[in-house]
mmCIF file of C-alpha atoms in Angstrom:
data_model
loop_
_atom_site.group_PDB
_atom_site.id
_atom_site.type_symbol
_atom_site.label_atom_id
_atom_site.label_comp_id
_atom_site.label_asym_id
_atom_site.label_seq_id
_atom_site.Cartn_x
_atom_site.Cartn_y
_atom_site.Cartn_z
ATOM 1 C CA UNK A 996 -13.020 -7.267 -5.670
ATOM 2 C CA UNK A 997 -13.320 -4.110 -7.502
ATOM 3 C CA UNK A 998 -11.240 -5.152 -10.459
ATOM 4 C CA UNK A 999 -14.357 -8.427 -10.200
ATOM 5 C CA UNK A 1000 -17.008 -4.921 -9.975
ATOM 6 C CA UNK A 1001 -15.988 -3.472 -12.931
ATOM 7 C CA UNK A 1002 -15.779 -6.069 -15.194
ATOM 8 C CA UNK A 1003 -19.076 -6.946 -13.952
ATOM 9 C CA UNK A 1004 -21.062 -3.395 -14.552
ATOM 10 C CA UNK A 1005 -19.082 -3.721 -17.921
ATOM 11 C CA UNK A 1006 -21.423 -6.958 -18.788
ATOM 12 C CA UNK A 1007 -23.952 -5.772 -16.954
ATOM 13 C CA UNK A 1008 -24.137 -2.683 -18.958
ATOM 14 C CA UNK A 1009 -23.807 -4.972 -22.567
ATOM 15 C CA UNK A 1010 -21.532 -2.736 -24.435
ATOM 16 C CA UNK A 1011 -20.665 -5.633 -26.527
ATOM 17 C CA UNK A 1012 -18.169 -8.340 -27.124
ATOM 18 C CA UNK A 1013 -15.781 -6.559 -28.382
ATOM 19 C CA UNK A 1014 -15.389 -4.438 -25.289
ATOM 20 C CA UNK A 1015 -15.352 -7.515 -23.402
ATOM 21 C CA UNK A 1016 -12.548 -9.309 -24.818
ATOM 22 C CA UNK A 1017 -10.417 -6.140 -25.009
ATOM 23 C CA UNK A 1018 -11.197 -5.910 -21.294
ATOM 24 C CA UNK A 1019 -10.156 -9.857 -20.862
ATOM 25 C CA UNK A 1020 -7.140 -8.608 -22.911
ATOM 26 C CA UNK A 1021 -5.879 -5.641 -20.815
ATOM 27 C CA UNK A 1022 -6.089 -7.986 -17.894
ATOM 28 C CA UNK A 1023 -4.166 -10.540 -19.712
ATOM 29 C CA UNK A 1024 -1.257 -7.831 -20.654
ATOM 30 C CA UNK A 1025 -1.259 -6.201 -16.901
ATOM 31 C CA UNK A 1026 -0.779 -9.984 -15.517
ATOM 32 C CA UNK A 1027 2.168 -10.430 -18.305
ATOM 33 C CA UNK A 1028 3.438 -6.663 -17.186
ATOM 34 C CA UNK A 1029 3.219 -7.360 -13.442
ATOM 35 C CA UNK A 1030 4.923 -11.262 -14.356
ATOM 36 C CA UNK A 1031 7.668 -9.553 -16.091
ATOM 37 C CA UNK A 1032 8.194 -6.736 -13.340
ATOM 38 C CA UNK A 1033 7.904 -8.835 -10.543
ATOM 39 C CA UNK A 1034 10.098 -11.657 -12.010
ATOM 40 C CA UNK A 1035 12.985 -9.274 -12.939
ATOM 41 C CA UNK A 1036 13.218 -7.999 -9.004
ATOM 42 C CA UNK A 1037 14.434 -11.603 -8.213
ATOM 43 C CA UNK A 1038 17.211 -11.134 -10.455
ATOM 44 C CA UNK A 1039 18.976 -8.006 -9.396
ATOM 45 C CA UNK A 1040 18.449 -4.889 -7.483
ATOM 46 C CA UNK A 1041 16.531 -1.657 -8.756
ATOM 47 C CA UNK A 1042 18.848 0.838 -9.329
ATOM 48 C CA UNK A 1043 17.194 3.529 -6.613
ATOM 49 C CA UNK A 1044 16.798 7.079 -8.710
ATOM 50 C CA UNK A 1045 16.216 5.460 -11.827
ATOM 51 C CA UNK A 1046 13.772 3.028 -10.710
ATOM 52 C CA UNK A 1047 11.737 5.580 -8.528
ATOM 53 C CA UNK A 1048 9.880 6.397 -11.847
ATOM 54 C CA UNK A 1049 9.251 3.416 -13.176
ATOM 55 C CA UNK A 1050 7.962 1.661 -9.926
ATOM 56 C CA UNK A 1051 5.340 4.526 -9.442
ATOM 57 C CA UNK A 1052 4.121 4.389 -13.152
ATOM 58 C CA UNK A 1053 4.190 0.660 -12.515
ATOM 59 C CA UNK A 1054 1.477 1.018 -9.808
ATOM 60 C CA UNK A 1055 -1.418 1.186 -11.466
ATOM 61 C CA UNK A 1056 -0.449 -2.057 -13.554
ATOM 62 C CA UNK A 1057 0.701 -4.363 -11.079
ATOM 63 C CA UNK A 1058 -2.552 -3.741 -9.238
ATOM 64 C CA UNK A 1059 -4.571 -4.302 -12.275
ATOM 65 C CA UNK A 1060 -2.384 -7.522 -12.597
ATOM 66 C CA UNK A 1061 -1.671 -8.850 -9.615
ATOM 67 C CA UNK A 1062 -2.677 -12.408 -11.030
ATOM 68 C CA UNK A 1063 0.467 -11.801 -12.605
ATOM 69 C CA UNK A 1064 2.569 -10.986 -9.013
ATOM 70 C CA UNK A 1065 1.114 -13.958 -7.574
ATOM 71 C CA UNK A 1066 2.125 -16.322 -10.512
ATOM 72 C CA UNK A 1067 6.072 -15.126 -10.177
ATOM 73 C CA UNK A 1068 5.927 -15.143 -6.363
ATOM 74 C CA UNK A 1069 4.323 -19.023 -6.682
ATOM 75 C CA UNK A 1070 6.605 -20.158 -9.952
ATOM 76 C CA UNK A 1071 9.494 -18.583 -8.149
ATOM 77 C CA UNK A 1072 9.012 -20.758 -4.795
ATOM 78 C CA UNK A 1073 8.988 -23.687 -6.597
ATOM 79 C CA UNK A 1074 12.727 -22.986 -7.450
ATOM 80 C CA UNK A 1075 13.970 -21.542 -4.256
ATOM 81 C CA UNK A 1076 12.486 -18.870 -1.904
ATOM 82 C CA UNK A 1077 11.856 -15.323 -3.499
ATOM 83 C CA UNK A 1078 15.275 -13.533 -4.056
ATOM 84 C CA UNK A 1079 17.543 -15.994 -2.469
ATOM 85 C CA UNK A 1080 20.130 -16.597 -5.336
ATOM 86 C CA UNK A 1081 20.316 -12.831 -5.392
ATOM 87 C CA UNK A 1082 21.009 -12.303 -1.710
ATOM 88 C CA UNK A 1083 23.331 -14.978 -1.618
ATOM 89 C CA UNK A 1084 25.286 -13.410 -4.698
ATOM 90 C CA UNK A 1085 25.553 -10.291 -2.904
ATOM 91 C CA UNK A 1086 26.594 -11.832 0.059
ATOM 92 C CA UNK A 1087 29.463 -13.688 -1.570
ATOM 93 C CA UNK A 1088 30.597 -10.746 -3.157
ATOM 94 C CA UNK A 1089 30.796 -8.781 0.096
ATOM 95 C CA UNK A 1090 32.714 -11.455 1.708
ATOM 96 C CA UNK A 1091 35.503 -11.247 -1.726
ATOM 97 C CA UNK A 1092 35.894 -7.509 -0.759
ATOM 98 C CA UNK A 1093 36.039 -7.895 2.456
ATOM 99 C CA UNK A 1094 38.628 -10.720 1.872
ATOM 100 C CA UNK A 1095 40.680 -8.743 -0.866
ATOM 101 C CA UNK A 1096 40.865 -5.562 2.368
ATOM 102 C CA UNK A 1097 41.998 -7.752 4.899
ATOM 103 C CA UNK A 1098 44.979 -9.072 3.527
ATOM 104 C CA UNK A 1099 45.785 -6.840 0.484
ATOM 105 C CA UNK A 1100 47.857 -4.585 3.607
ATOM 106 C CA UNK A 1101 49.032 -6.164 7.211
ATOM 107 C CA UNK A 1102 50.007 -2.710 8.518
ATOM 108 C CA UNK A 1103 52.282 0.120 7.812
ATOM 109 C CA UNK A 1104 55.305 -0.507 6.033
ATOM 110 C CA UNK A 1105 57.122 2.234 7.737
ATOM 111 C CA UNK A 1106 56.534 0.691 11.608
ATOM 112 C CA UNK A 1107 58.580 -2.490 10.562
ATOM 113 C CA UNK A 1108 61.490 -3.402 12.708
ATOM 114 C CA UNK A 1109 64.652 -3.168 10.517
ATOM 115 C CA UNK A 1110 67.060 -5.543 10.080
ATOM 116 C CA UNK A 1111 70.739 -5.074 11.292
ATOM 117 C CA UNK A 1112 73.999 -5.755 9.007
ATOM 118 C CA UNK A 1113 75.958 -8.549 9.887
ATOM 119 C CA UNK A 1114 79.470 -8.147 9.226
#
C-alpha cells in the first residue's frame, strides 16, 4: 500500500517518463533480488554470523520486492512444500551420524571377558 502511494505521488507529481520507468525498473530488480534471496534459503541454510549482515542489508529490498518473495514461495509449492528437500537432507544426514556412533564402538574393549587356554 505504500510502495502503491509512492509510485502514485511520483505520477501524480509528473516528473516524467523517464523517472517512471526507472521506478518500474527498481521494482523489477528488488522482485529479481528478493526471487533470488528467497529462492536460495530453500536450498541450504544461512551460515548464522555471516549471514547476519547480509539479511539486514537485505531488508529494505525484499520489502520493496516482495512480488518477488511471493513468486518463489508460489513457484516453490508447486514442486514440493517450502524447504522440504532441505529438511529431509539434513535429516538423513543426522540419521548417517547417528548410525556411524552407534555401531562404530559396542563398549569398552578392556571390560571383555577373556578367553581361557585350553591345553
Amino acid at each position: 500500500l505504500v510502495l502503491r502511494f509512492a509510485f502514485q505521488g511520483v505520477t501524480d507529481a509528473k516528473a516524467g517518463s523517464l523517472v517512471n520507468v526507472l521506478l518500474v525498473v527498481a521494482f523489477a530488480i528488488c522482485s529479481a533480488l528478493a526471487f533470488r534471496h528467497t529462492w536460495t534459503g530453500f536450498v541450504r541454510r544461512p551460515d548464522a554470523p555471516l549471514d547476519a549482515a547480509a539479511e539486514k542489508s537485505m531488508r529494505s529490498i525484499r520489502v520493496i520486492g516482495f512480488v518477488g518473495i511471493l513468486l518463489a514461495y508460489f513457484c516453490r509449492t508447486l514442486i514440493e512444500a517450502p524447504g522440504e528437500k532441505l529438511r529431509r537432507a539434513e535429516y538423513e544426514q543426522e540419521r548417517q551420524r547417528y548410525e556411524r556412533r552407534r555401531t562404530a564402538r559396542t563398549g569398552n574393549p578392556a571390560n571383555k571377558p577373556k578367553k581361557r587356554k585350553t591345553r
